[in-house]
GROMACS .gro file of N, CA, C and O in nm:
model
  348
    1MET      N    1   7.894   7.243  13.630
    1MET     CA    2   7.890   7.404  13.640
    1MET      C    3   7.693   7.429  13.663
    1MET      O    4   7.672   7.341  13.635
    2LYS      N    5   7.660   7.496  13.690
    2LYS     CA    6   7.559   7.526  13.700
    2LYS      C    7   7.416   7.619  13.568
    2LYS      O    8   7.591   7.709  13.574
    3ILE      N    9   7.325   7.621  13.539
    3ILE     CA   10   7.313   7.661  13.439
    3ILE      C   11   7.124   7.821  13.527
    3ILE      O   12   7.128   7.744  13.628
    4VAL      N   13   7.283   7.914  13.493
    4VAL     CA   14   7.231   7.952  13.542
    4VAL      C   15   7.102   8.057  13.454
    4VAL      O   16   6.911   8.121  13.538
    5GLU      N   17   7.076   8.057  13.318
    5GLU     CA   18   6.956   8.129  13.190
    5GLU      C   19   6.954   8.068  13.105
    5GLU      O   20   7.141   8.034  13.078
    6VAL      N   21   6.913   7.988  13.028
    6VAL     CA   22   6.886   7.919  12.878
    6VAL      C   23   6.833   8.042  12.828
    6VAL      O   24   6.698   8.082  12.821
    7TYR      N   25   6.877   8.041  12.703
    7TYR     CA   26   6.853   8.168  12.642
    7TYR      C   27   6.842   8.099  12.409
    7TYR      O   28   6.896   8.007  12.398
    8LYS      N   29   6.693   8.087  12.408
    8LYS     CA   30   6.679   8.014  12.266
    8LYS      C   31   6.647   8.111  12.165
    8LYS      O   32   6.582   8.233  12.226
    9ASN      N   33   6.767   8.115  12.065
    9ASN     CA   34   6.755   8.219  12.021
    9ASN      C   35   6.717   8.133  11.861
    9ASN      O   36   6.733   7.985  11.858
   10SER      N   37   6.556   8.188  11.748
   10SER     CA   38   6.551   8.141  11.605
   10SER      C   39   6.543   8.263  11.504
   10SER      O   40   6.501   8.329  11.541
   11GLY      N   41   6.551   8.237  11.389
   11GLY     CA   42   6.514   8.346  11.324
   11GLY      C   43   6.551   8.284  11.197
   11GLY      O   44   6.536   8.168  11.138
   12THR      N   45   6.570   8.406  10.981
   12THR     CA   46   6.542   8.307  10.880
   12THR      C   47   6.733   8.438  10.856
   12THR      O   48   6.665   8.510  10.855
   13SER      N   49   6.719   8.325  10.734
   13SER     CA   50   6.879   8.392  10.737
   13SER      C   51   6.818   8.418  10.592
   13SER      O   52   6.712   8.448  10.604
   14GLN      N   53   6.870   8.572  10.595
   14GLN     CA   54   6.876   8.623  10.488
   14GLN      C   55   6.928   8.659  10.363
   14GLN      O   56   6.839   8.643  10.286
   15ARG      N   57   7.064   8.574  10.374
   15ARG     CA   58   7.071   8.532  10.291
   15ARG      C   59   7.018   8.360  10.218
   15ARG      O   60   6.995   8.392  10.101
   16THR      N   61   6.984   8.297  10.278
   16THR     CA   62   6.919   8.165  10.188
   16THR      C   63   6.768   8.204  10.242
   16THR      O   64   6.730   8.057  10.162
   17GLY      N   65   6.707   8.262  10.336
   17GLY     CA   66   6.562   8.180  10.366
   17GLY      C   67   6.556   8.112  10.430
   17GLY      O   68   6.498   8.045  10.461
   18GLU      N   69   6.661   8.000  10.502
   18GLU     CA   70   6.638   7.928  10.558
   18GLU      C   71   6.622   7.940  10.721
   18GLU      O   72   6.693   8.063  10.751
   19GLU      N   73   6.607   7.863  10.845
   19GLU     CA   74   6.544   7.910  10.893
   19GLU      C   75   6.634   7.835  11.025
   19GLU      O   76   6.708   7.721  11.013
   20TRP      N   77   6.710   7.892  11.117
   20TRP     CA   78   6.818   7.891  11.155
   20TRP      C   79   6.768   7.880  11.424
   20TRP      O   80   6.684   7.928  11.350
   21HIS      N   81   6.836   7.848  11.395
   21HIS     CA   82   6.808   7.802  11.518
   21HIS      C   83   6.912   7.762  11.611
   21HIS      O   84   6.996   7.665  11.571
   22SER      N   85   6.920   7.814  11.757
   22SER     CA   86   7.008   7.867  11.838
   22SER      C   87   7.028   7.849  12.006
   22SER      O   88   6.864   7.913  12.005
   23THR      N   89   7.088   7.726  12.117
   23THR     CA   90   7.065   7.749  12.226
   23THR      C   91   7.194   7.757  12.318
   23THR      O   92   7.294   7.712  12.256
   24GLU      N   93   7.169   7.932  12.401
   24GLU     CA   94   7.324   7.998  12.452
   24GLU      C   95   7.251   7.994  12.621
   24GLU      O   96   7.079   8.019  12.663
   25ILE      N   97   7.359   7.891  12.714
   25ILE     CA   98   7.322   7.937  12.843
   25ILE      C   99   7.408   7.951  12.901
   25ILE      O  100   7.586   7.978  12.837
   26LEU      N  101   7.407   8.063  13.016
   26LEU     CA  102   7.478   8.067  13.137
   26LEU      C  103   7.506   7.975  13.214
   26LEU      O  104   7.467   7.990  13.296
   27LEU      N  105   7.629   8.002  13.204
   27LEU     CA  106   7.647   7.848  13.301
   27LEU      C  107   7.791   7.960  13.505
   27LEU      O  108   7.790   8.097  13.408
   28SER      N  109   7.791   7.905  13.536
   28SER     CA  110   7.835   8.022  13.717
   28SER      C  111   7.901   7.807  13.749
   28SER      O  112   7.832   7.781  13.727
   29ASN      N  113   7.974   7.876  13.803
   29ASN     CA  114   8.040   7.745  13.861
   29ASN      C  115   8.041   7.744  13.989
   29ASN      O  116   7.930   7.834  14.087
   30ASN      N  117   8.043   7.620  13.992
   30ASN     CA  118   7.970   7.571  14.132
   30ASN      C  119   8.089   7.647  14.281
   30ASN      O  120   7.998   7.630  14.407
   31ASP      N  121   8.219   7.678  14.284
   31ASP     CA  122   8.229   7.743  14.390
   31ASP      C  123   8.221   7.830  14.481
   31ASP      O  124   8.203   7.951  14.372
   32GLU      N  125   8.180   7.867  14.588
   32GLU     CA  126   8.053   7.965  14.631
   32GLU      C  127   8.193   8.099  14.625
   32GLU      O  128   8.187   8.147  14.693
   33MET      N  129   8.336   8.002  14.660
   33MET     CA  130   8.444   8.112  14.675
   33MET      C  131   8.490   8.281  14.578
   33MET      O  132   8.448   8.371  14.614
   34ILE      N  133   8.456   8.189  14.469
   34ILE     CA  134   8.447   8.303  14.374
   34ILE      C  135   8.338   8.278  14.267
   34ILE      O  136   8.392   8.163  14.234
   35GLU      N  137   8.288   8.378  14.182
   35GLU     CA  138   8.204   8.349  14.193
   35GLU      C  139   8.257   8.340  14.010
   35GLU      O  140   8.306   8.442  13.923
   36SER      N  141   8.247   8.261  13.873
   36SER     CA  142   8.266   8.354  13.749
   36SER      C  143   8.156   8.259  13.673
   36SER      O  144   8.072   8.187  13.654
   37ARG      N  145   8.178   8.324  13.559
   37ARG     CA  146   8.049   8.298  13.439
   37ARG      C  147   8.086   8.296  13.330
   37ARG      O  148   8.104   8.405  13.279
   38MET      N  149   8.068   8.215  13.255
   38MET     CA  150   8.005   8.173  13.119
   38MET      C  151   7.922   8.216  13.009
   38MET      O  152   7.854   8.163  13.080
   39LEU      N  153   7.924   8.274  12.893
   39LEU     CA  154   7.833   8.181  12.786
   39LEU      C  155   7.877   8.045  12.622
   39LEU      O  156   8.019   8.187  12.621
   40VAL      N  157   7.747   7.996  12.680
   40VAL     CA  158   7.801   7.844  12.578
   40VAL      C  159   7.739   7.859  12.480
   40VAL      O  160   7.604   7.854  12.542
   41ARG      N  161   7.764   7.870  12.424
   41ARG     CA  162   7.712   7.889  12.308
   41ARG      C  163   7.683   7.725  12.215
   41ARG      O  164   7.729   7.643  12.233
   42LEU      N  165   7.538   7.587  12.287
   42LEU     CA  166   7.558   7.508  12.216
   42LEU      C  167   7.562   7.489  12.053
   42LEU      O  168   7.469   7.506  11.982
   43MET      N  169   7.572   7.346  12.020
   43MET     CA  170   7.606   7.332  11.867
   43MET      C  171   7.467   7.240  11.893
   43MET      O  172   7.389   7.198  11.964
   44PRO      N  173   7.393   7.156  11.786
   44PRO     CA  174   7.290   7.171  11.703
   44PRO      C  175   7.307   7.046  11.826
   44PRO      O  176   7.171   6.982  11.846
   45LYS      N  177   7.395   6.931  11.825
   45LYS     CA  178   7.285   6.764  11.899
   45LYS      C  179   7.366   6.754  12.042
   45LYS      O  180   7.233   6.781  12.124
   46CYS      N  181   7.428   6.910  12.114
   46CYS     CA  182   7.451   6.909  12.235
   46CYS      C  183   7.276   6.947  12.296
   46CYS      O  184   7.184   6.919  12.347
   47ALA      N  185   7.200   7.089  12.187
   47ALA     CA  186   7.080   7.117  12.195
   47ALA      C  187   6.958   7.070  12.185
   47ALA      O  188   6.827   7.074  12.310
   48GLU      N  189   6.977   6.923  12.144
   48GLU     CA  190   6.793   6.864  12.161
   48GLU      C  191   6.823   6.729  12.292
   48GLU      O  192   6.783   6.663  12.206
   49ALA      N  193   6.964   6.712  12.226
   49ALA     CA  194   6.945   6.569  12.375
   49ALA      C  195   6.934   6.653  12.454
   49ALA      O  196   6.848   6.499  12.538
   50PHE      N  197   6.963   6.755  12.602
   50PHE     CA  198   6.880   6.790  12.663
   50PHE      C  199   6.747   6.880  12.672
   50PHE      O  200   6.731   6.984  12.570
   51ASP      N  201   6.681   6.880  12.807
   51ASP     CA  202   6.595   6.976  12.746
   51ASP      C  203   6.649   7.089  12.902
   51ASP      O  204   6.620   7.000  13.030
   52PHE      N  205   6.764   7.176  12.904
   52PHE     CA  206   6.803   7.279  13.015
   52PHE      C  207   6.732   7.344  13.065
   52PHE      O  208   6.626   7.423  13.035
   53LYS      N  209   6.720   7.350  13.252
   53LYS     CA  210   6.666   7.375  13.243
   53LYS      C  211   6.739   7.486  13.405
   53LYS      O  212   6.847   7.472  13.385
   54LYS      N  213   6.716   7.605  13.428
   54LYS     CA  214   6.758   7.712  13.530
   54LYS      C  215   6.851   7.602  13.692
   54LYS      O  216   6.725   7.554  13.589
   55GLY      N  217   6.877   7.575  13.690
   55GLY     CA  218   6.923   7.520  13.836
   55GLY      C  219   7.012   7.443  13.773
   55GLY      O  220   7.032   7.330  13.866
   56ASP      N  221   6.999   7.350  13.690
   56ASP     CA  222   7.032   7.198  13.684
   56ASP      C  223   7.239   7.225  13.695
   56ASP      O  224   7.258   7.333  13.637
   57VAL      N  225   7.312   7.101  13.725
   57VAL     CA  226   7.489   7.144  13.753
   57VAL      C  227   7.481   7.011  13.600
   57VAL      O  228   7.379   6.960  13.566
   58ILE      N  229   7.578   7.064  13.510
   58ILE     CA  230   7.581   7.015  13.387
   58ILE      C  231   7.735   7.004  13.390
   58ILE      O  232   7.823   7.071  13.443
   59ASP      N  233   7.807   6.889  13.299
   59ASP     CA  234   8.000   6.876  13.231
   59ASP      C  235   7.952   6.890  13.129
   59ASP      O  236   7.880   6.846  13.044
   60LEU      N  237   8.096   6.952  13.058
   60LEU     CA  238   8.062   7.001  12.975
   60LEU      C  239   8.232   6.973  12.905
   60LEU      O  240   8.312   7.015  12.967
   61ASP      N  241   8.244   6.978  12.747
   61ASP     CA  242   8.323   6.984  12.715
   61ASP      C  243   8.323   7.065  12.633
   61ASP      O  244   8.199   7.189  12.497
   62ILE      N  245   8.426   7.232  12.640
   62ILE     CA  246   8.428   7.249  12.559
   62ILE      C  247   8.492   7.325  12.450
   62ILE      O  248   8.629   7.312  12.458
   63LEU      N  249   8.483   7.463  12.301
   63LEU     CA  250   8.572   7.444  12.207
   63LEU      C  251   8.585   7.613  12.182
   63LEU      O  252   8.466   7.688  12.228
   64HIS      N  253   8.703   7.680  12.216
   64HIS     CA  254   8.700   7.791  12.254
   64HIS      C  255   8.777   7.866  12.080
   64HIS      O  256   8.921   7.769  12.127
   65GLU      N  257   8.675   7.958  12.019
   65GLU     CA  258   8.714   7.981  11.949
   65GLU      C  259   8.718   8.212  11.936
   65GLU      O  260   8.668   8.278  12.050
   66VAL      N  261   8.814   8.224  11.931
   66VAL     CA  262   8.879   8.385  11.886
   66VAL      C  263   8.849   8.487  11.710
   66VAL      O  264   8.942   8.383  11.689
   67ARG      N  265   8.778   8.502  11.723
   67ARG     CA  266   8.793   8.546  11.593
   67ARG      C  267   8.891   8.711  11.563
   67ARG      O  268   8.850   8.777  11.705
   68GLU      N  269   8.891   8.820  11.458
   68GLU     CA  270   8.949   8.848  11.425
   68GLU      C  271   8.840   8.934  11.344
   68GLU      O  272   8.836   8.877  11.198
   69TYR      N  273   8.874   9.054  11.351
   69TYR     CA  274   8.700   9.087  11.193
   69TYR      C  275   8.753   9.287  11.238
   69TYR      O  276   8.722   9.348  11.423
   70ASN      N  277   8.832   9.337  11.160
   70ASN     CA  278   8.796   9.506  11.135
   70ASN      C  279   8.951   9.496  11.305
   70ASN      O  280   8.909   9.643  11.333
   71SER      N  281   9.022   9.440  11.262
   71SER     CA  282   9.099   9.428  11.397
   71SER      C  283   9.002   9.423  11.560
   71SER      O  284   9.156   9.523  11.610
   72ARG      N  285   8.956   9.386  11.514
   72ARG     CA  286   8.907   9.356  11.703
   72ARG      C  287   8.900   9.169  11.659
   72ARG      O  288   8.892   9.161  11.559
   73PHE      N  289   8.936   9.170  11.807
   73PHE     CA  290   8.914   9.028  11.901
   73PHE      C  291   8.767   9.004  11.902
   73PHE      O  292   8.698   9.066  12.027
   74TYR      N  293   8.654   8.870  11.875
   74TYR     CA  294   8.560   8.805  11.977
   74TYR      C  295   8.624   8.676  11.974
   74TYR      O  296   8.660   8.601  11.918
   75ASN      N  297   8.516   8.654  12.120
   75ASN     CA  298   8.529   8.541  12.152
   75ASN      C  299   8.387   8.439  12.176
   75ASN      O  300   8.327   8.491  12.115
   76GLN      N  301   8.493   8.314  12.105
   76GLN     CA  302   8.291   8.217  12.065
   76GLN      C  303   8.340   8.107  12.147
   76GLN      O  304   8.426   7.986  12.145
   77ILE      N  305   8.222   8.051  12.331
   77ILE     CA  306   8.298   7.963  12.381
   77ILE      C  307   8.191   7.890  12.307
   77ILE      O  308   7.999   7.893  12.327
   78SER      N  309   8.202   7.747  12.258
   78SER     CA  310   8.115   7.672  12.170
   78SER      C  311   8.088   7.538  12.300
   78SER      O  312   8.276   7.480  12.345
   79ALA      N  313   7.968   7.427  12.299
   79ALA     CA  314   7.969   7.310  12.410
   79ALA      C  315   7.937   7.213  12.266
   79ALA      O  316   7.910   7.214  12.189
   80TRP      N  317   8.049   7.146  12.270
   80TRP     CA  318   8.042   6.992  12.174
   80TRP      C  319   7.991   6.864  12.259
   80TRP      O  320   7.972   6.768  12.228
   81ARG      N  321   8.007   6.840  12.423
   81ARG     CA  322   7.941   6.735  12.482
   81ARG      C  323   7.907   6.824  12.636
   81ARG      O  324   8.036   6.857  12.664
   82VAL      N  325   7.802   6.722  12.650
   82VAL     CA  326   7.738   6.835  12.735
   82VAL      C  327   7.662   6.672  12.820
   82VAL      O  328   7.587   6.618  12.706
   83GLU      N  329   7.644   6.686  12.956
   83GLU     CA  330   7.608   6.561  13.022
   83GLU      C  331   7.590   6.618  13.189
   83GLU      O  332   7.559   6.675  13.188
   84GLN      N  333   7.489   6.539  13.232
   84GLN     CA  334   7.349   6.637  13.389
   84GLN      C  335   7.561   6.574  13.432
   84GLN      O  336   7.505   6.455  13.466
   85SER      N  337   7.551   6.666  13.597
   85SER     CA  338   7.605   6.599  13.671
   85SER      C  339   7.526   6.476  13.715
   85SER      O  340   7.456   6.540  13.801
   86PRO      N  341   7.643   6.391  13.821
   86PRO     CA  342   7.595   6.313  13.853
   86PRO      C  343   7.607   6.406  13.950
   86PRO      O  344   7.497   6.334  14.109
   87PHE      N  345   7.683   6.504  14.049
   87PHE     CA  346   7.700   6.587  14.150
   87PHE      C  347   7.559   6.710  14.245
   87PHE      O  348   7.518   6.788  14.077
   0.00000   0.00000   0.00000
């Protein structure tokens, strides 16, 4: 999949006062016929392992989670393994 955009977020927890960092990447498939995109949150080890740039092509393993809050469902896609693609 090809990286369309990289979002690096950080802040401070209101509850504990600890700093946190998060990296999300917007991906697009390599198929030119039907383009699909997904926003993936990188787990800390993956985010620190590479310097992701717009236009990089990567291979990844993901974990898809669905949570319910107030009778609404929320999706989260997290990458737990990321590698630079040889192609």
